[in-house]
Every structure is written in structure tokens, then in C-alpha cells.
Amino acid sequence: MLFVFRAVVLTGYFLFGCTLGLVLCIIRPFHRNNTRDCAKIFSFGRWLLNIKMTALNQSPVGDGQAIYVGNHQDTLDVFIYPGMLPGNIAILGKSSLRFIPVFGLLFWLAGNIFINRTNKAKAWETMATVARTVKKRGCAVYIFPEGTRSRGKGLLPFKSGAFALAIEAGLPVVPMVYSSTHKNIDLHRFHSGKVLARYLEPISTEGMGEDDVKRLAEMTRERMAQAIDALDAELAVK
């Protein structure tokens, strides 16, 4: 019963958040901090779920440019993760998001970036185009490198896009890791659980080229997997 009640309330809050965020973005379209500020609106959803999220540190590059990558777990991410986002950031999202009523318009006016992921043969060209946009705007970018929600299966294999973009744009990769929600969150309980979040040290892309994309992806995934395990272990002893 509690789970159903929360699902209804959260759906209503998501629609409210989209509307409130859209008003903000209409007032100041494409502002450098729209994504962060809209994210703060959605992050209130974790209070409705009685989830405690603790950010263990702050971005090592502040509001500077970087390619942020995070582990994508489930639908709850949209309410739990946003509290960690720095300013001056855009989210890289699939082009189909633009067709979601209200949210698609909000996503665009917030200054986020759409990409078409269907043509894998032109993946590097696509990221080269995005890199030019990022350089021109001087912003950071946030990407889920798994490309889809893991839904309790652990950290999935990484796709190349985020790392191709980082190399092409000449920006460091900054991993953001969150403890496993499927292990530590239960929406059937009044106190749903806890989430720990941490930024890892930036990974430089200096001197890298197209041939280094796979190696960079594997290196980043290994570091993130170890860090997620450490966060889960920390929660287990609390």
C-alpha cells in the first residue's frame, strides 16, 4: 500500500516538477545553470520517498568543463541523482526525449543536448559535432555511459560515446558513483534507505585519440565498479 501511494505521489510531483522547471526555462531559456536548478526541483522527490542521500564530496573541477559519467540504475535516479550536479552543465540525451510532452520541451530549453544514437557507424562524427557545441558553450556534459538502466544487474558494459566526446573535446572524464539502490532502497518501508554518492578523481584525456576510446572506457568502468563496491560496503556497516 505504501509503495502504491508513493508511486502516485511521485508521478504527480514529477509532473509538477516538469511544469515548474518549464516556467523557469521559459523565463531564462538556455541559461548555463538551468539544468542544475531544474535538477534541484526534481531532487525534492527523494524527500517524498524518505530516502537519505549523502554526497561525500564535491566536484573536483567545480563548475569547470569536464565529461561527467554516472552509473544508471533505475527510474529513481531522476530524483536521487540531481543533488550532485554542478552548475554550467548539460545532459546528453537521446533524441527521442524531445517527444515526451512537457519534459521534452523542458529538456531542450534547459540547454541540454540531443543526439541520435541509431547510426553507430557515425558515432565518432556525432561526438565530434557535440564536442564543437561543448567547446563553443564552454559547458560540462553529463552522460550515462551504460546507455540504459542496469535494473539491479550491476554496472553494465560502457558504450563509447562519452569517451569519444571527452577525447574529441579534450576534456577530462569525471566519474560520479552512487551506491546500489537495488540493495539499499526499499520503497515498501517508511524509511526507504540510504544512498551514498562520490565524485572520483578526473581522468585526463590529454594525448589520446580515437584508438584510445575503448581503453579509456574500460579504465573508467573499472574505477567506478570498485568505487560502487566500496560505497555499498560502507553502507553495509552503518
Short mmCIF file of C-alpha atoms in Angstrom, two decimals:
data_model
loop_
_atom_site.label_atom_id
_atom_site.label_comp_id
_atom_site.label_asym_id
_atom_site.label_seq_id
_atom_site.Cartn_x
_atom_site.Cartn_y
_atom_site.Cartn_z
CA MET A 1 0.00 0.00 0.00
CA LEU A 2 2.82 2.41 0.90
CA PHE A 3 4.58 1.65 -2.39
CA VAL A 4 1.43 2.40 -4.43
CA PHE A 5 0.83 5.64 -2.52
CA ARG A 6 4.40 6.76 -3.15
CA ALA A 7 4.17 5.88 -6.83
CA VAL A 8 1.07 8.05 -7.21
CA VAL A 9 2.55 10.96 -5.25
CA LEU A 10 5.85 10.76 -7.13
CA THR A 11 4.11 10.73 -10.51
CA GLY A 12 2.21 13.85 -9.52
CA TYR A 13 5.38 15.50 -8.27
CA PHE A 14 7.22 14.65 -11.49
CA LEU A 15 4.53 16.45 -13.50
CA PHE A 16 4.65 19.38 -11.09
CA GLY A 17 8.45 19.48 -11.34
CA CYS A 18 8.31 19.48 -15.13
CA THR A 19 5.85 22.38 -15.09
CA LEU A 20 7.85 24.40 -12.56
CA GLY A 21 11.09 23.75 -14.40
CA LEU A 22 9.50 24.71 -17.71
CA VAL A 23 8.39 28.05 -16.28
CA LEU A 24 11.96 28.69 -15.09
CA CYS A 25 13.39 27.80 -18.50
CA ILE A 26 10.89 29.97 -20.37
CA ILE A 27 11.93 32.91 -18.19
CA ARG A 28 15.64 32.30 -18.87
CA PRO A 29 15.98 29.86 -21.81
CA PHE A 30 19.32 28.05 -22.26
CA HIS A 31 20.83 29.61 -19.12
CA ARG A 32 24.09 27.92 -18.09
CA ASN A 33 22.61 26.80 -14.75
CA ASN A 34 19.15 25.71 -15.91
CA THR A 35 19.96 22.00 -15.80
CA ARG A 36 21.36 22.18 -12.27
CA ASP A 37 18.45 24.28 -10.97
CA CYS A 38 15.80 22.10 -12.60
CA ALA A 39 17.58 19.08 -11.16
CA LYS A 40 17.22 20.58 -7.69
CA ILE A 41 13.46 20.73 -8.21
CA PHE A 42 13.34 17.02 -9.02
CA SER A 43 15.70 16.11 -6.19
CA PHE A 44 13.00 17.06 -3.68
CA GLY A 45 11.33 13.80 -4.74
CA ARG A 46 13.75 11.83 -2.59
CA TRP A 47 12.35 13.57 0.49
CA LEU A 48 8.88 12.41 -0.53
CA LEU A 49 10.30 8.88 -0.69
CA ASN A 50 12.13 9.29 2.64
CA ILE A 51 15.47 8.43 1.03
CA LYS A 52 18.60 9.88 2.60
CA MET A 53 21.24 10.78 0.03
CA THR A 54 24.69 11.80 1.25
CA ALA A 55 27.17 13.45 -1.10
CA LEU A 56 30.61 12.58 0.25
CA ASN A 57 32.47 15.26 -1.70
CA GLN A 58 32.12 17.96 -4.34
CA SER A 59 33.12 18.07 -7.99
CA PRO A 60 36.91 18.15 -8.34
CA VAL A 61 36.57 20.67 -11.20
CA GLY A 62 33.82 22.83 -9.70
CA ASP A 63 31.74 24.44 -12.43
CA GLY A 64 34.54 23.93 -14.94
CA GLN A 65 34.40 21.82 -18.09
CA ALA A 66 34.50 18.02 -17.91
CA ILE A 67 32.64 14.98 -19.14
CA TYR A 68 30.79 13.52 -16.14
CA VAL A 69 29.75 9.87 -16.25
CA GLY A 70 27.48 8.14 -13.74
CA ASN A 71 26.03 4.68 -13.11
CA HIS A 72 22.41 4.47 -14.35
CA GLN A 73 20.28 2.22 -12.12
CA ASP A 74 16.53 2.80 -12.39
CA THR A 75 13.74 5.37 -12.58
CA LEU A 76 14.58 6.64 -9.09
CA ASP A 77 17.79 8.16 -10.50
CA VAL A 78 15.90 11.25 -11.64
CA PHE A 79 15.00 12.02 -8.01
CA ILE A 80 18.15 10.81 -6.24
CA TYR A 81 21.00 11.85 -8.51
CA PRO A 82 20.29 15.53 -9.30
CA GLY A 83 21.53 16.81 -5.96
CA MET A 84 25.10 16.11 -7.10
CA LEU A 85 25.06 18.09 -10.36
CA PRO A 86 27.33 21.14 -10.54
CA GLY A 87 26.45 24.34 -12.37
CA ASN A 88 27.26 25.04 -16.03
CA ILE A 89 26.33 21.53 -17.12
CA ALA A 90 24.26 19.98 -19.89
CA ILE A 91 22.91 16.44 -20.05
CA LEU A 92 23.41 14.42 -23.22
CA GLY A 93 20.14 12.66 -24.02
CA LYS A 94 18.74 10.53 -26.82
CA SER A 95 16.75 12.43 -29.44
CA SER A 96 13.52 10.59 -28.60
CA LEU A 97 13.32 12.53 -25.31
CA ARG A 98 12.21 15.60 -27.24
CA PHE A 99 8.86 13.93 -27.96
CA ILE A 100 7.89 13.45 -24.29
CA PRO A 101 5.16 16.02 -23.54
CA VAL A 102 6.34 18.91 -21.36
CA PHE A 103 9.55 17.13 -20.33
CA GLY A 104 10.96 17.21 -23.85
CA LEU A 105 10.45 20.97 -24.09
CA LEU A 106 11.90 21.42 -20.62
CA PHE A 107 14.95 19.32 -21.51
CA TRP A 108 15.60 21.46 -24.60
CA LEU A 109 15.02 24.88 -23.01
CA ALA A 110 17.25 23.90 -20.09
CA GLY A 111 20.11 23.80 -22.58
CA ASN A 112 20.65 20.06 -22.73
CA ILE A 113 21.89 18.30 -25.86
CA PHE A 114 20.07 15.75 -28.01
CA ILE A 115 21.91 13.09 -30.02
CA ASN A 116 20.81 10.41 -32.46
CA ARG A 117 22.30 7.12 -31.28
CA THR A 118 20.85 4.92 -34.05
CA ASN A 119 23.72 5.30 -36.52
CA LYS A 120 26.63 3.57 -34.77
CA ALA A 121 28.81 3.84 -37.89
CA LYS A 122 28.87 7.62 -37.47
CA ALA A 123 29.29 7.63 -33.70
CA TRP A 124 32.64 9.44 -33.80
CA GLU A 125 31.29 12.07 -36.22
CA THR A 126 28.29 12.60 -33.94
CA MET A 127 30.50 13.14 -30.92
CA ALA A 128 32.77 15.45 -32.91
CA THR A 129 29.71 17.60 -33.61
CA VAL A 130 28.73 17.57 -29.92
CA ALA A 131 32.34 18.42 -28.97
CA ARG A 132 32.17 21.57 -31.11
CA THR A 133 28.95 22.57 -29.34
CA VAL A 134 30.51 21.93 -25.93
CA LYS A 135 33.61 23.96 -26.78
CA LYS A 136 31.50 26.84 -28.06
CA ARG A 137 29.29 26.90 -24.97
CA GLY A 138 32.11 26.24 -22.50
CA CYS A 139 29.95 23.83 -20.51
CA ALA A 140 30.38 20.45 -18.85
CA VAL A 141 28.37 17.41 -20.01
CA TYR A 142 26.73 14.60 -18.04
CA ILE A 143 26.26 11.16 -19.64
CA PHE A 144 25.14 7.69 -18.56
CA PRO A 145 27.79 5.56 -20.35
CA GLU A 146 25.83 2.32 -19.90
CA GLY A 147 23.19 3.70 -22.25
CA THR A 148 20.31 2.17 -20.27
CA ARG A 149 19.22 1.38 -16.72
CA SER A 150 21.02 -1.55 -15.10
CA ARG A 151 17.94 -2.54 -13.00
CA GLY A 152 19.91 -4.38 -10.33
CA LYS A 153 22.30 -6.16 -12.71
CA GLY A 154 25.35 -4.23 -11.59
CA LEU A 155 27.44 -1.91 -13.72
CA LEU A 156 26.73 -2.74 -17.38
CA PRO A 157 29.32 -2.53 -20.19
CA PHE A 158 30.05 1.05 -21.26
CA LYS A 159 29.26 2.44 -24.67
CA SER A 160 31.92 4.53 -26.38
CA GLY A 161 30.08 7.84 -26.83
CA ALA A 162 31.05 9.59 -23.60
CA PHE A 163 34.70 8.74 -24.04
CA ALA A 164 34.82 9.67 -27.69
CA LEU A 165 33.34 13.02 -26.71
CA ALA A 166 35.86 13.53 -23.90
CA ILE A 167 38.80 12.82 -26.22
CA GLU A 168 37.43 14.91 -29.09
CA ALA A 169 36.65 17.85 -26.78
CA GLY A 170 39.96 17.48 -24.92
CA LEU A 171 38.20 17.32 -21.56
CA PRO A 172 38.80 15.09 -18.52
CA VAL A 173 36.36 12.35 -17.56
CA VAL A 174 34.95 12.78 -14.05
CA PRO A 175 33.14 9.67 -12.75
CA MET A 176 30.20 10.12 -10.36
CA VAL A 177 29.25 6.96 -8.48
CA TYR A 178 26.19 6.11 -6.42
CA SER A 179 25.68 3.17 -4.10
CA SER A 180 23.45 0.35 -5.36
CA THR A 181 19.81 1.37 -4.91
CA HIS A 182 18.51 -2.15 -5.51
CA LYS A 183 20.48 -3.31 -2.45
CA ASN A 184 19.85 -0.38 -0.16
CA ILE A 185 16.45 1.11 -1.08
CA ASP A 186 13.06 -0.45 -0.29
CA LEU A 187 10.06 1.76 -1.06
CA HIS A 188 7.77 -0.56 0.90
CA ARG A 189 9.36 0.68 4.13
CA PHE A 190 8.67 4.06 5.75
CA HIS A 191 12.40 4.78 5.94
CA SER A 192 13.25 3.73 2.41
CA GLY A 193 17.01 3.63 2.83
CA LYS A 194 20.22 5.49 2.12
CA VAL A 195 22.33 6.39 -0.89
CA LEU A 196 25.97 7.43 -0.84
CA ALA A 197 27.44 9.40 -3.73
CA ARG A 198 31.01 10.31 -4.57
CA TYR A 199 33.00 12.07 -7.28
CA LEU A 200 36.14 10.23 -8.35
CA GLU A 201 39.34 11.89 -9.46
CA PRO A 202 39.35 13.25 -13.04
CA ILE A 203 40.83 11.02 -15.73
CA SER A 204 42.88 13.04 -18.19
CA THR A 205 42.39 12.54 -21.94
CA GLU A 206 45.48 14.53 -22.87
CA GLY A 207 47.30 12.97 -25.81
CA MET A 208 44.52 10.45 -26.52
CA GLY A 209 42.93 9.79 -29.91
CA GLU A 210 40.19 7.69 -31.44
CA ASP A 211 42.14 4.48 -30.86
CA ASP A 212 42.14 5.13 -27.11
CA VAL A 213 38.36 5.28 -26.67
CA LYS A 214 37.92 1.63 -25.67
CA ARG A 215 40.83 1.72 -23.22
CA LEU A 216 39.50 4.89 -21.61
CA ALA A 217 36.03 3.36 -21.26
CA GLU A 218 37.39 0.20 -19.65
CA MET A 219 39.64 2.15 -17.29
CA THR A 220 36.76 4.36 -16.19
CA ARG A 221 34.38 1.43 -15.72
CA GLU A 222 36.90 -0.45 -13.58
CA ARG A 223 37.40 2.52 -11.28
CA MET A 224 33.67 3.11 -10.98
CA ALA A 225 32.91 -0.55 -10.23
CA GLN A 226 35.46 -0.57 -7.42
CA ALA A 227 34.11 2.68 -6.00
CA ILE A 228 30.48 1.43 -6.07
CA ASP A 229 31.52 -1.71 -4.21
CA ALA A 230 33.25 0.47 -1.61
CA LEU A 231 30.14 2.62 -1.13
CA ASP A 232 27.95 -0.49 -0.74
CA ALA A 233 30.39 -1.88 1.82
CA GLU A 234 30.31 1.42 3.71
CA LEU A 235 26.51 1.35 3.85
CA ALA A 236 26.53 -2.28 4.98
CA VAL A 237 28.41 -1.45 8.19
CA LYS A 238 26.29 1.58 9.10
#
